[in-house]
Structure formats: structure tokens, C-alpha cells
Short mmCIF file of C-alpha atoms in Angstrom, two decimals:
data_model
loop_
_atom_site.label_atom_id
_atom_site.label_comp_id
_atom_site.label_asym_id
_atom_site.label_seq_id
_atom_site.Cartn_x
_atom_site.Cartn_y
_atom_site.Cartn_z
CA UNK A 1 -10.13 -19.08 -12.60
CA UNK A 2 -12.39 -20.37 -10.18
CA UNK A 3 -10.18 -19.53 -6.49
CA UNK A 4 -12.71 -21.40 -4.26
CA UNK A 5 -15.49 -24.69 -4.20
CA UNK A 6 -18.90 -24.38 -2.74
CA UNK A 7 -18.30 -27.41 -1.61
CA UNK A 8 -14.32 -26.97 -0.06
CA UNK A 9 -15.56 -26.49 3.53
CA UNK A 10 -18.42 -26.34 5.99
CA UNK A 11 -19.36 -22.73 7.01
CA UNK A 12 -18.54 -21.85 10.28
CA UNK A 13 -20.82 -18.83 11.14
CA UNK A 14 -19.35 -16.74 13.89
CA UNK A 15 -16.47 -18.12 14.19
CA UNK A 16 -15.04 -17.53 10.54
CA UNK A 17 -16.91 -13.94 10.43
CA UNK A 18 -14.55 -12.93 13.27
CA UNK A 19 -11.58 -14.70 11.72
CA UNK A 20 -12.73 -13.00 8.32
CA UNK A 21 -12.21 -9.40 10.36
CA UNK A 22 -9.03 -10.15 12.29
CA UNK A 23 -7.41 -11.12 8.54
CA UNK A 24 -9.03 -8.28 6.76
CA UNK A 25 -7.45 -5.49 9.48
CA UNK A 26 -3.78 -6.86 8.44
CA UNK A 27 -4.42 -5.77 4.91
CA UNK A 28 -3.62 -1.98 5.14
CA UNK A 29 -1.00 -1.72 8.02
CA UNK A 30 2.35 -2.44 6.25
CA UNK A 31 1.75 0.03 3.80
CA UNK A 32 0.12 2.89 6.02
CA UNK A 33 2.69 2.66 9.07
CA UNK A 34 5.18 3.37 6.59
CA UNK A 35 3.94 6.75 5.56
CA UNK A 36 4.32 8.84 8.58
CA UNK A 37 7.66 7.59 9.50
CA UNK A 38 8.89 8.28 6.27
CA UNK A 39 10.92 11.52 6.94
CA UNK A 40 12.62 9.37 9.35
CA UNK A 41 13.37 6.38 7.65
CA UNK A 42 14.99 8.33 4.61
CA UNK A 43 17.22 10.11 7.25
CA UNK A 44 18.37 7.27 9.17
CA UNK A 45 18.75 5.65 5.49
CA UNK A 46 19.66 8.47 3.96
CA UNK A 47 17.08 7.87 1.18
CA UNK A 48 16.23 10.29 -1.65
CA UNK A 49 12.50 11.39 -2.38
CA UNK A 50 12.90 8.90 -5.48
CA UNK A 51 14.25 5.85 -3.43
CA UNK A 52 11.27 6.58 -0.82
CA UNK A 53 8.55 7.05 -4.24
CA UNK A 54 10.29 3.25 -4.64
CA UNK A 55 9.67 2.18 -0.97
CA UNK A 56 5.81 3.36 -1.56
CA UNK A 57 5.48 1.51 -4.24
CA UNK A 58 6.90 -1.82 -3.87
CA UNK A 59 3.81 -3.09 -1.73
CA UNK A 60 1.32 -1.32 -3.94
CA UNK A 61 3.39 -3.17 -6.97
CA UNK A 62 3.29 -6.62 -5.13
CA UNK A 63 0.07 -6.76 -4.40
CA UNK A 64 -0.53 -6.99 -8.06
CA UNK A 65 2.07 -9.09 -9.05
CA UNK A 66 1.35 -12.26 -5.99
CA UNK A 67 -2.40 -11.68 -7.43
CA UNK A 68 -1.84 -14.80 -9.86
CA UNK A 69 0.15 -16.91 -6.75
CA UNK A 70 -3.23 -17.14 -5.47
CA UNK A 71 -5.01 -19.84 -7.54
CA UNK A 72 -1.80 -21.79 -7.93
CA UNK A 73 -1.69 -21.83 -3.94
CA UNK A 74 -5.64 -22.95 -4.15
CA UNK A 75 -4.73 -25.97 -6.23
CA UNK A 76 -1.73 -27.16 -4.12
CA UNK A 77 -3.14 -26.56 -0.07
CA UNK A 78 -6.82 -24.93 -0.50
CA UNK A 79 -7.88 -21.16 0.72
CA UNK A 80 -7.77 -21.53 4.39
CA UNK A 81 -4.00 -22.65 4.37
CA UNK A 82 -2.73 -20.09 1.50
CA UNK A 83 -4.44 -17.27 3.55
CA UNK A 84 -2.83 -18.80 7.12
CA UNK A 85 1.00 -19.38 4.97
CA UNK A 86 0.80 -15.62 3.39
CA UNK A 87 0.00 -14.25 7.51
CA UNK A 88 2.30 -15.85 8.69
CA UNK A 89 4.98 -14.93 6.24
CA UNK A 90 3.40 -11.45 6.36
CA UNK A 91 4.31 -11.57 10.44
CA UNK A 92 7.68 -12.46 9.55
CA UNK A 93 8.47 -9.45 6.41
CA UNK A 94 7.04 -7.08 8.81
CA UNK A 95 9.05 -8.30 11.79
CA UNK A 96 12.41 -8.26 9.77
CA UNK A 97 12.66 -5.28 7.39
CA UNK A 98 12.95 -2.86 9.36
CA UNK A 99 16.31 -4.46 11.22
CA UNK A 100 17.87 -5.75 8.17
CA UNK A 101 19.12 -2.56 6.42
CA UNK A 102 18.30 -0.80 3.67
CA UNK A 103 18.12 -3.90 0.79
CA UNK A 104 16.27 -5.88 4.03
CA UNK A 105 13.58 -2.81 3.86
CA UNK A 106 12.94 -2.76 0.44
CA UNK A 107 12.38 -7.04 0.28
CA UNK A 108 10.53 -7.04 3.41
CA UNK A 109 8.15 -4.58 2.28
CA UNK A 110 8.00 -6.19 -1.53
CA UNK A 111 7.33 -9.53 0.32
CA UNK A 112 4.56 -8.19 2.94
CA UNK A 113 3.13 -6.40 -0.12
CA UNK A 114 2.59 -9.83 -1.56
CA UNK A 115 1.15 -11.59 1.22
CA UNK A 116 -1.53 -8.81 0.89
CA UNK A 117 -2.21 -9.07 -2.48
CA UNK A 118 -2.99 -12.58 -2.10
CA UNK A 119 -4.90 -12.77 0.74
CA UNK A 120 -6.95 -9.87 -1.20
CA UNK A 121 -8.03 -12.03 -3.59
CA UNK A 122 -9.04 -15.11 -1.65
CA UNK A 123 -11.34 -13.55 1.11
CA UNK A 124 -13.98 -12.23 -1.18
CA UNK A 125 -14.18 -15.88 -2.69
CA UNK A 126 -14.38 -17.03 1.32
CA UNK A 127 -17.15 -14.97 1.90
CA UNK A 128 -19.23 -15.60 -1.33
CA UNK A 129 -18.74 -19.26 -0.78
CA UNK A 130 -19.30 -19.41 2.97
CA UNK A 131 -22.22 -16.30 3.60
CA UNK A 132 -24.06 -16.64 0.24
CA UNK A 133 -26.79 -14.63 1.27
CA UNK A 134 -25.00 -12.11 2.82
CA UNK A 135 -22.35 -10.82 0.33
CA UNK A 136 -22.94 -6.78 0.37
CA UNK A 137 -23.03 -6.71 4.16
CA UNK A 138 -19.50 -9.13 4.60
CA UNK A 139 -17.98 -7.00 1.68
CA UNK A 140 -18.96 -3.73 3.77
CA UNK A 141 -17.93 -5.29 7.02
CA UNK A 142 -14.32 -6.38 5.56
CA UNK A 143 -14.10 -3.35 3.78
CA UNK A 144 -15.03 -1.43 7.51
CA UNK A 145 -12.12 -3.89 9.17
CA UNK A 146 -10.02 -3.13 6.27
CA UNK A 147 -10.26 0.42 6.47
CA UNK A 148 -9.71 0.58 10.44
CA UNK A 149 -6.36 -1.45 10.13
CA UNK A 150 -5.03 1.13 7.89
CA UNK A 151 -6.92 4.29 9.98
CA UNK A 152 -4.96 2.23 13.27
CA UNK A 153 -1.57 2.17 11.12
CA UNK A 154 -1.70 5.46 10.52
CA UNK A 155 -2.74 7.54 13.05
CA UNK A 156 -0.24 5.75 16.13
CA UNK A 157 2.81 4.77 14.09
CA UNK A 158 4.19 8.10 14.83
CA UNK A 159 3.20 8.55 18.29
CA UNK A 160 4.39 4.77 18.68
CA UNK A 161 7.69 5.99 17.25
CA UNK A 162 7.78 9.33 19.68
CA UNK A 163 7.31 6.83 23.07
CA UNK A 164 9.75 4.23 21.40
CA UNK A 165 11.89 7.51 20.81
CA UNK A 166 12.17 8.55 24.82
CA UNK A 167 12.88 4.95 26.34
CA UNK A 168 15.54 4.90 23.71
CA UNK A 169 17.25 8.12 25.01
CA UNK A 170 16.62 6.93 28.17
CA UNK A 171 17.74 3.19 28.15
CA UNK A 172 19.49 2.98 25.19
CA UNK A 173 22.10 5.77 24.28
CA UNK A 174 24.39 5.27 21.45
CA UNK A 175 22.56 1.92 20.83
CA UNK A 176 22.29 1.45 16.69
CA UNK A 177 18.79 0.61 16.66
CA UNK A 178 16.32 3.73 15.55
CA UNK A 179 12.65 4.21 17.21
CA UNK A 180 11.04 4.17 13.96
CA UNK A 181 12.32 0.47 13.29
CA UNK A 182 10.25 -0.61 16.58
CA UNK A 183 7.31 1.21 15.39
CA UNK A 184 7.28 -0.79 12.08
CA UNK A 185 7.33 -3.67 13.95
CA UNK A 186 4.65 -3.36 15.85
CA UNK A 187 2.48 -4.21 13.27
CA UNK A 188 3.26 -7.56 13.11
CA UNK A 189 1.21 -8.09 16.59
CA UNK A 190 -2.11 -7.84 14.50
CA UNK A 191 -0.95 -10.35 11.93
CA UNK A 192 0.31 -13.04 14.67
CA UNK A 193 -3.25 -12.45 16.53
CA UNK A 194 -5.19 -12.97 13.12
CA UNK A 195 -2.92 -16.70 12.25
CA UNK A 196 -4.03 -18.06 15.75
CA UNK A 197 -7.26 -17.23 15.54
CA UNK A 198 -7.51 -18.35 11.76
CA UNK A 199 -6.07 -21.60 12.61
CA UNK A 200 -9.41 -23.08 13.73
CA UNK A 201 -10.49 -22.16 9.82
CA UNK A 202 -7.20 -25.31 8.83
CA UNK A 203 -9.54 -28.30 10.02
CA UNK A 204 -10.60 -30.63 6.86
CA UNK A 205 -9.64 -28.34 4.36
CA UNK A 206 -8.45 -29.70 1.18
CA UNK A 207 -6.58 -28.37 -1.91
CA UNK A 208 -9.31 -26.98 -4.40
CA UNK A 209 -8.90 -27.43 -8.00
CA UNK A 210 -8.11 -24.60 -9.99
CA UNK A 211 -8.78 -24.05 -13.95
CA UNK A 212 -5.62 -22.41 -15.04
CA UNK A 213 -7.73 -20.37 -17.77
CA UNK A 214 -11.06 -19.51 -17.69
CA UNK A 215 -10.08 -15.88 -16.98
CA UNK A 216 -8.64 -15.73 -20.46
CA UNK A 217 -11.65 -14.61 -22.14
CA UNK A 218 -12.33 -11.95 -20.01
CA UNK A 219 -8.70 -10.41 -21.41
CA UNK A 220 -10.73 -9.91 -24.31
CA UNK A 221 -13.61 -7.62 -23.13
CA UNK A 222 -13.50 -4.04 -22.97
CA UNK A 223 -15.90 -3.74 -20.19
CA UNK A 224 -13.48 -6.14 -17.86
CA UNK A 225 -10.76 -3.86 -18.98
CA UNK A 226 -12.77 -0.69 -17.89
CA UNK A 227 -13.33 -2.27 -14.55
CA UNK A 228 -9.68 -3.15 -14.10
CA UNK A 229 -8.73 0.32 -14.96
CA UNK A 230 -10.88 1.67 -13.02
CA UNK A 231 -9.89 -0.32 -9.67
CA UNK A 232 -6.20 0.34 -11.21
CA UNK A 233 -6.37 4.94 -11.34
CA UNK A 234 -8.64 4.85 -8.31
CA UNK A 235 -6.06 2.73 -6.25
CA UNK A 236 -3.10 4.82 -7.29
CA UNK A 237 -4.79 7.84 -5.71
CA UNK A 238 -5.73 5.79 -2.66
CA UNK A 239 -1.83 4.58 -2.50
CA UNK A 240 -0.30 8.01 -3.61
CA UNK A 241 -2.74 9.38 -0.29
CA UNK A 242 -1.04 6.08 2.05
CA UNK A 243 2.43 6.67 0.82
CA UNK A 244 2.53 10.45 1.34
CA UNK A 245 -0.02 12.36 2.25
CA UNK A 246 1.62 12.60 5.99
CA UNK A 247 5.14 13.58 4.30
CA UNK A 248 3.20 16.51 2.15
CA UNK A 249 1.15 18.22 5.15
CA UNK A 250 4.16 18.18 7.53
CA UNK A 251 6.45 19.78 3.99
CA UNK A 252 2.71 22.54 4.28
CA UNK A 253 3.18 23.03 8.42
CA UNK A 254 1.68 20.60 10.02
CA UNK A 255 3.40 18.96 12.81
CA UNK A 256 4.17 14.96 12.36
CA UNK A 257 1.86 13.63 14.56
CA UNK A 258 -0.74 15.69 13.45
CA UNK A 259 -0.28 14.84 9.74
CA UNK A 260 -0.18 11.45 11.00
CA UNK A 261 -3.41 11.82 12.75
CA UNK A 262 -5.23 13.86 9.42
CA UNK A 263 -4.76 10.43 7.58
CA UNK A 264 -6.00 8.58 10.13
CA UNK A 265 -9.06 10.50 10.60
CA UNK A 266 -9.31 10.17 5.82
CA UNK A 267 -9.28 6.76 6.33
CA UNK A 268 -11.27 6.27 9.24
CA UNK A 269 -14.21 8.51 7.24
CA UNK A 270 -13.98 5.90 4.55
CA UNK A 271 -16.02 3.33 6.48
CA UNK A 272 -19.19 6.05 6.38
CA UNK A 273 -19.13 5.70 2.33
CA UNK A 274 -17.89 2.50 2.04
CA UNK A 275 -21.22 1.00 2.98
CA UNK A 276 -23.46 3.82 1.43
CA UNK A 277 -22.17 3.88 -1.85
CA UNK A 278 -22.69 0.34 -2.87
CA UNK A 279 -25.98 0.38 -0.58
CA UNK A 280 -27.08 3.65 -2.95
CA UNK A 281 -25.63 1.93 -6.49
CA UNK A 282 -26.69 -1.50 -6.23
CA UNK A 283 -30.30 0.40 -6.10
CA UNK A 284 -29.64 2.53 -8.79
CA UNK A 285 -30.41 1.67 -12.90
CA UNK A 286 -26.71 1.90 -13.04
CA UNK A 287 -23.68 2.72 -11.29
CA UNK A 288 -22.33 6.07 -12.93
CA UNK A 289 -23.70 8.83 -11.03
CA UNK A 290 -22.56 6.97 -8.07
CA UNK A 291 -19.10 6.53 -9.25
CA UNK A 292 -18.86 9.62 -10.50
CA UNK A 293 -19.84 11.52 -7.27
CA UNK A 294 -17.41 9.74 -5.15
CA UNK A 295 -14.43 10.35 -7.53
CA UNK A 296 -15.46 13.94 -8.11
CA UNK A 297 -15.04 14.46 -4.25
CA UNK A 298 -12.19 12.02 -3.91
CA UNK A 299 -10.28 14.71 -6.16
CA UNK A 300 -11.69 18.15 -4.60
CA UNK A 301 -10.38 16.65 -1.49
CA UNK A 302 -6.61 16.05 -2.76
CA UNK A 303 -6.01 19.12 -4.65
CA UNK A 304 -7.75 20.82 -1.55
CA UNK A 305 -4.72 18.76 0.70
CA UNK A 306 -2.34 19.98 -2.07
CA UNK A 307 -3.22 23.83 -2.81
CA UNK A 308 -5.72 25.08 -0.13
CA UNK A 309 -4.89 27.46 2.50
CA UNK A 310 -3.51 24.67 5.74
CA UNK A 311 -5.83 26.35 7.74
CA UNK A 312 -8.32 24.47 6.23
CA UNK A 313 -6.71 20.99 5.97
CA UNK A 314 -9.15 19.49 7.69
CA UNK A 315 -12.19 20.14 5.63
CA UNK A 316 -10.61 18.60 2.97
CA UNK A 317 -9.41 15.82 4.68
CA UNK A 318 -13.35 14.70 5.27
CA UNK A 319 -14.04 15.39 1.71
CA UNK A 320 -11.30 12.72 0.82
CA UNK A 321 -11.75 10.55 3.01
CA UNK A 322 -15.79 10.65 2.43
CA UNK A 323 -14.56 10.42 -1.78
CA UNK A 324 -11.96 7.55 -1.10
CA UNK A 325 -14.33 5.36 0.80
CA UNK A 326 -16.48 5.24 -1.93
CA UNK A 327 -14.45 4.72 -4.86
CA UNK A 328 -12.71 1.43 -2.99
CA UNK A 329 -16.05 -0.22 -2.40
CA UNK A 330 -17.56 0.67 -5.53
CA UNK A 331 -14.63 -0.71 -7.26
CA UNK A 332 -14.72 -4.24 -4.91
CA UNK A 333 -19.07 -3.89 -6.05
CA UNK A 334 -18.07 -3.52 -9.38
CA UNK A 335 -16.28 -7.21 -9.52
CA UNK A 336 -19.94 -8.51 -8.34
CA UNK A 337 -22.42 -6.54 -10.26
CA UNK A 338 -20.51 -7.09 -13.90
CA UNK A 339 -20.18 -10.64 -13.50
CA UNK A 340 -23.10 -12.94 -14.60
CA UNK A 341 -22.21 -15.28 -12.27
CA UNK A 342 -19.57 -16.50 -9.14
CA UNK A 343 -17.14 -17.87 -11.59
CA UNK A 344 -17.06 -15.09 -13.66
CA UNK A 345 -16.52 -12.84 -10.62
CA UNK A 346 -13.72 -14.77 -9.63
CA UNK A 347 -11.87 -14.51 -12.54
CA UNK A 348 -13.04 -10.28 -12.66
CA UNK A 349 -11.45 -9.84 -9.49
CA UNK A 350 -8.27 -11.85 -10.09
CA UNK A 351 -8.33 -9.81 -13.20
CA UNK A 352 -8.93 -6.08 -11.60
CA UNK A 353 -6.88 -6.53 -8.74
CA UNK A 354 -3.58 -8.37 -10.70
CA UNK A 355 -3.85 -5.42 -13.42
CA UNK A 356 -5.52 -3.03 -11.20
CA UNK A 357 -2.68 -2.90 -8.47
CA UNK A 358 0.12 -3.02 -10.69
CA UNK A 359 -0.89 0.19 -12.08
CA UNK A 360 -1.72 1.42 -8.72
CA UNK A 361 1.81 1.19 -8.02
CA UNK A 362 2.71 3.69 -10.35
CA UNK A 363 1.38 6.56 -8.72
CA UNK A 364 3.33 6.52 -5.22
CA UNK A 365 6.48 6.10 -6.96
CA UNK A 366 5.58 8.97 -10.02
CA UNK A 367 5.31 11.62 -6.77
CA UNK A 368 8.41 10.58 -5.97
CA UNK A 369 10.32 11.17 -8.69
CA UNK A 370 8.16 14.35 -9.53
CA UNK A 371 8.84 15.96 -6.26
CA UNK A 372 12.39 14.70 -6.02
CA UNK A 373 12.82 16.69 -10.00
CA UNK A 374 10.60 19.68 -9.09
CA UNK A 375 11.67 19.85 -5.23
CA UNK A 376 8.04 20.78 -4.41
CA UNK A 377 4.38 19.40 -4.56
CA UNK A 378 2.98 21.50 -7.22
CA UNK A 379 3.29 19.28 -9.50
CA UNK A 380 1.90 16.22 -7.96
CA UNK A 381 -1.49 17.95 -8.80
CA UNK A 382 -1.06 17.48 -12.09
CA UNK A 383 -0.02 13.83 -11.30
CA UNK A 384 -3.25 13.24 -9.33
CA UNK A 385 -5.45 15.75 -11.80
CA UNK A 386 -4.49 13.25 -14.97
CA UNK A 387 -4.99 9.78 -12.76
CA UNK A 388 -8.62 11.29 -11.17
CA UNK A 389 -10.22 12.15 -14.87
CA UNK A 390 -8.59 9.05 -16.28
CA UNK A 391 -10.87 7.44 -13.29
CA UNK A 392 -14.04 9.50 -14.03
CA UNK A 393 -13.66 8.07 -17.96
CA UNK A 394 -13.40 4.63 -16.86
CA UNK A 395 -16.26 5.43 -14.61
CA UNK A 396 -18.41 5.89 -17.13
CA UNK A 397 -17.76 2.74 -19.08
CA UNK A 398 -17.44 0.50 -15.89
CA UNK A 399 -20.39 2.23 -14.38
CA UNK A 400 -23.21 0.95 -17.29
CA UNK A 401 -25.62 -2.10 -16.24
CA UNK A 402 -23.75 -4.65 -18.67
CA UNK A 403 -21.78 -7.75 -17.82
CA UNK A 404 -18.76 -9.26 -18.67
CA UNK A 405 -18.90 -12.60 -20.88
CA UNK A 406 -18.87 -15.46 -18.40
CA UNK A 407 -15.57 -17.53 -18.40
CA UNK A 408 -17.96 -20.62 -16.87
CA UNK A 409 -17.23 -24.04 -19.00
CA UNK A 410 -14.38 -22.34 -20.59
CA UNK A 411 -11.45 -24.87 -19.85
#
């Protein structure tokens, strides 16, 4: 699948970099606002642990399943237009579900899920085809924008939902609106801001032609397969850590706001290895020790958030947040260093991220179910235990200096 031509679009320097950054902070948000209003969405819905394991996972799901929607979207109204249609439909999921009841929920979040997922796979073609020369430092400064969007998301939804909470009391008594639903909402603001300023990106585009399968090939080698599964285990911890890491520190003590505000800070320490790691591999002979360091600490740090005295919560939140920024970016450096060629890449990363994510979505809604069985969180170690060394195997495969066969001339 080749999702973008060299030749679609003049590049548009400052301009698109900015526009790049404004899309890449709505790609976190719908998921991580979720997380610390959880408690109060299953009370208001009256939602069991399982049903909100479900509500975790249906973005994480999503953006695995709309991964293929991209290149059919390419072929029909180019890149610029599929990534303006899937914000402005993600404006409009996250505007709705939280005022359209419980079935309105679950869709809106399915739906916002996969306006994600696609717009995940079409940037990284955007800024290969339009910064050439400057691919690590665009992938670490949408994976910094990315990363803030989600540290943003987390860290005020609940605070957001306490103010919302006394000019309800205040203004509103009896009224059948909840302060959580407003705090969802806000985070459609950030996707209406990133449409206007991507419309300048609409001028002369054109529909780009798509080869329906010159990713097929790639289904076919095990070193593609290693780097899907590894994007796949590494993104369920980084979902299972979205979806409820808030809910699991306030269950240990902590008070809402400040589990709110402990994710924040894990995600907002991701941007510190997010560009070292793939500044430190793509130096290295090969990727393993990298990969395996950053996964090794990504997995201290939960089992420290899971088991450790709460006193010291926050010692292992920097050791998760300093293991999960590193595992994302290796994973989006692994789709670049283990393809031969820009083709090839495109196709690895419609690959990774279609396969990749759908697994993903397993883990969020496994905790779920485990806790709602067990009616505590030992057991989600095990869960996270099994998913981290499944990570460190694939590490060791995807980490090697080999490339995948390239799916150029293979209509």
C-alpha cells in the first residue's frame, strides 16, 4: 500500500509543521479523558468493571480496525482531506457521546477511536513525503505533541469535571445533565482548532492512487510479524495504563485528582525518552538493547503502580513513564528502520498499527473482566507480567538489523 505520492502536494514548511502538531495533539485525548472520570461515568451509568474494560477498549480496538479505511480514503479524496473528514467527525463523536446515553457512549467512543486510527496512519506518510530530510526529528516532534495531548487529557479532565461539578450545584439543581459529560466534551475544542487550521493544507490536493496490495507480501514475513507484535503487546500496556491506571491508584488511596494528575505527569515523562531512544538506537548496530531497556523499565514501573507501598507511587510513576516513552517511539522507529524503502514502510506501518492496535485492545478490556472476576488488582499483574515478556521476546526478533522484503512493484 503506498498511502501517499511524492508528488501529491507542494510542501508547505511552517505552515504544515504547525498543522502537523495541532492534528497530532488530538490523537490521545478521547481515550485519556476517559480514564479519570471513569468511577463516575460507571455510576451515573451504572456500568460494571467489565462494561467499563469494554468502554477502554473500543477506541484502542478502532484504531486498528479504521487502519485499512485509510488507503481507500487516499484513493477517493487524497491525505489532506481524509485527515480534515476523520477531525471533523472526531469533533463531532466527542461532542455527542457523552449526551446520548449509554449505547451513544459506547458508538461515540468506537467512532472517535476510528478517526484516530486513521489519521495515525496518514501523518507519518505526510511527514516522510513533505520533510524528507527531516524524518527522526518530525517523528519525535509528533510523537512530543502526541504525548502532551494525552498528558493535557489526563491530568485536567478531573479537575475540569470538579469546576463543571460546582456551577452545576450552583446553577443547575436537579438538572439531568452530569459534570463529567461536560468534561468529555471539552475535548472536542482541540479537534475544532486543529480542522481550521488544517484547512489551509485542502488547497490543490488531489485523490492519490492507492495499490490495493502491495502489503500482501509483507503478511508473509516473520520479521513484519515481530514488528507488528511488538507495536501490538507494547500498546496494550500503554492502553491498559490510559484506561485505568487513574481508577487503580484512587482503588490504592490516592485521591481522584491526584491519580489523575500521576498519569499526567507518566505521560508527560514520555516526551524525555521518546526522542532519546530512537536518537540512542538508530546509532546503535541494532536495536535490542535499546528495546529491551525501555520495556524492562516500562514493566518495573507498572508492577511498582500495582504492588509497591503508595507511598512511593511516584517513583514508579517516572520509571513508567520514562519506560513507556520509549517503547512507543521505538515501535513508530521500528516501521522506518525495517523497511528497505518508503513503500515498504508504508505498507509496515499500515501493517503494525491495523494488527498492532487490534491486539492492543485486548488488554484494557482483559483488566476489566479480571478485576470485575477477582474484585481486586492482583491479578492484573499477571495480565501485564505475560503481555511485558511477550514484548521483550518480540523485542528481540524485531530489534535485529534486518529488513522486511520490499512490497515495491508488487501490484
Amino acid at each position: 500500500m503506498v498511502l501517499l505520492s511524492t508528488s501529491a502536494i507542494p510542501r508547505r514548511g511552517v505552515l504544515t509543521l504547525v498543522a502537523l502538531l495541532l492534528v497530532a495533539l488530538n490523537l490521545r485525548p478521547a481515550l485519556t479523558s476517559v480514564s479519570p472520570v471513569l468511577g463516575n461515568i460507571g455510576e451515573a451509568l451504572a456500568l460494571s468493571p467489565s462494561w467499563q474494560g469494554i468502554l477502554t477498549t473500543l477506541p484502542v480496538l478502532f484504531l486498528g480496525l479504521a487502519a485499512p479505511l485509510a488507503p481507500r480514503l487516499v484513493r477517493r479524496i487524497g491525505p489532506e482531506r481524509s485527515v480534515f473528514a476523520a477531525l471533523v467527525v472526531l469533533a463531532v463523536a466527542l461532542l455527542a457521546r457523552p449526551y446520548i446515553g449509554t449505547l451513544g457512549l459506547f458508538l461515540g467512543t468506537a467512532i472517535a477511536g476510528g478517526c484516530i486510527g486513521i489519521i495515525g496512519v496518514l501523518l507519518p506518510g505526510i511527514v516522510k513525503r513533505d520533510f524528507p530530510r527531516r524524518v527522526s526529528i518530525m517523528t519525535g516532534l509528533y510523537t512530543v505533541a502526541l504525548n502532551l495531548g494525552a498528558s493535557a487529557a489526563a491530568g485536567t479532565t478531573e479537575p475540569l469535571r470538579q469546576l463543571l461539578d460546582g456551577a452545576w450545584q450552583g446553577a443547575s439543581q436537579g438538572a439531568s445533565y452530569s459534570p463529567w459529560q461536560g468534561a468529555l466534551a471539552f475535548w472536542l475544542l482541540p479537534a475544532v482548532i486543529a480542522a481550521l487550521c488544517w484547512l489551509p493544507q485542502l488547497k490543490d490536493t488531489k485523490p492519490t492512487r492507492v495499490p490495493v496490495r502491495r502489503g500482501a507480501r509483507l503478511r508473509h514475513d516473520p520479521l513484519a510479524w515481530q514488528v507488528s507484535l511488538f507495536m501490538g503487546l507494547q500498546s496494550s500496556l500503554a492502553y491498559i495504563v490510559f484506561g485505568w491506571l487513574p481508577t487503580i491508584l484512587q482503588d490504592r488511596g490516592l485521591a481522584a485528582v491526584t491519580a489523575g494528575l500521576a498519569l499526567s505527569v507518566s505521560i508527560l515523562l514520555q516526551v524525555s525518552t521518546a526522542i532519546l531512544a530512537p536518537w540512542i538506537g538508530s546509532r546503535m548496530r541494532d536495536q535490542r538493547t535499546v528495546l529491551i531497556g525501555v520495556m524492562t523499565l516500562t514493566l518495573t514501573g507498572l508492577l511498582g503502580c500495582l504492588y509497591a507501598p503508595i507511598d512511593s507511587i511516584w517513583l514508579w510513576i517516572v520509571v513508567l513513564g520514562l519506560g513507556q516513552g520509549g517503547t512507543f517511539s521505538m515501535a513508530l522507529t521500528l516501521l522506518a528502520l525495517r523497511a528497505p524503502d518508503a513503500t515498504t514502510a508504508a505498507s509496515l506501518s499500515a501493517m503494525a498499527q491495523g494488527i498492532g492496535y487490534t491486539l492492543a485492545a485486548l488488554g484494557p478490556l482483559l483488566v476489566g473482566v479480571l478485576h470485575d472476576w477477582s474484585g481486586d488488582w492482583n491479578v492484573v499483574g499477571f495480565l501485564v507480567s505475560v503481555l511485558g515478556l511477550g514484548a521483550l521476546v518480540m523485542a528481540l526478533g524485531a530489534g535485529r538489523a534486518r529488513q522486511v522484503a520490499s512490497t515495491q512493484g508488487t501490484d
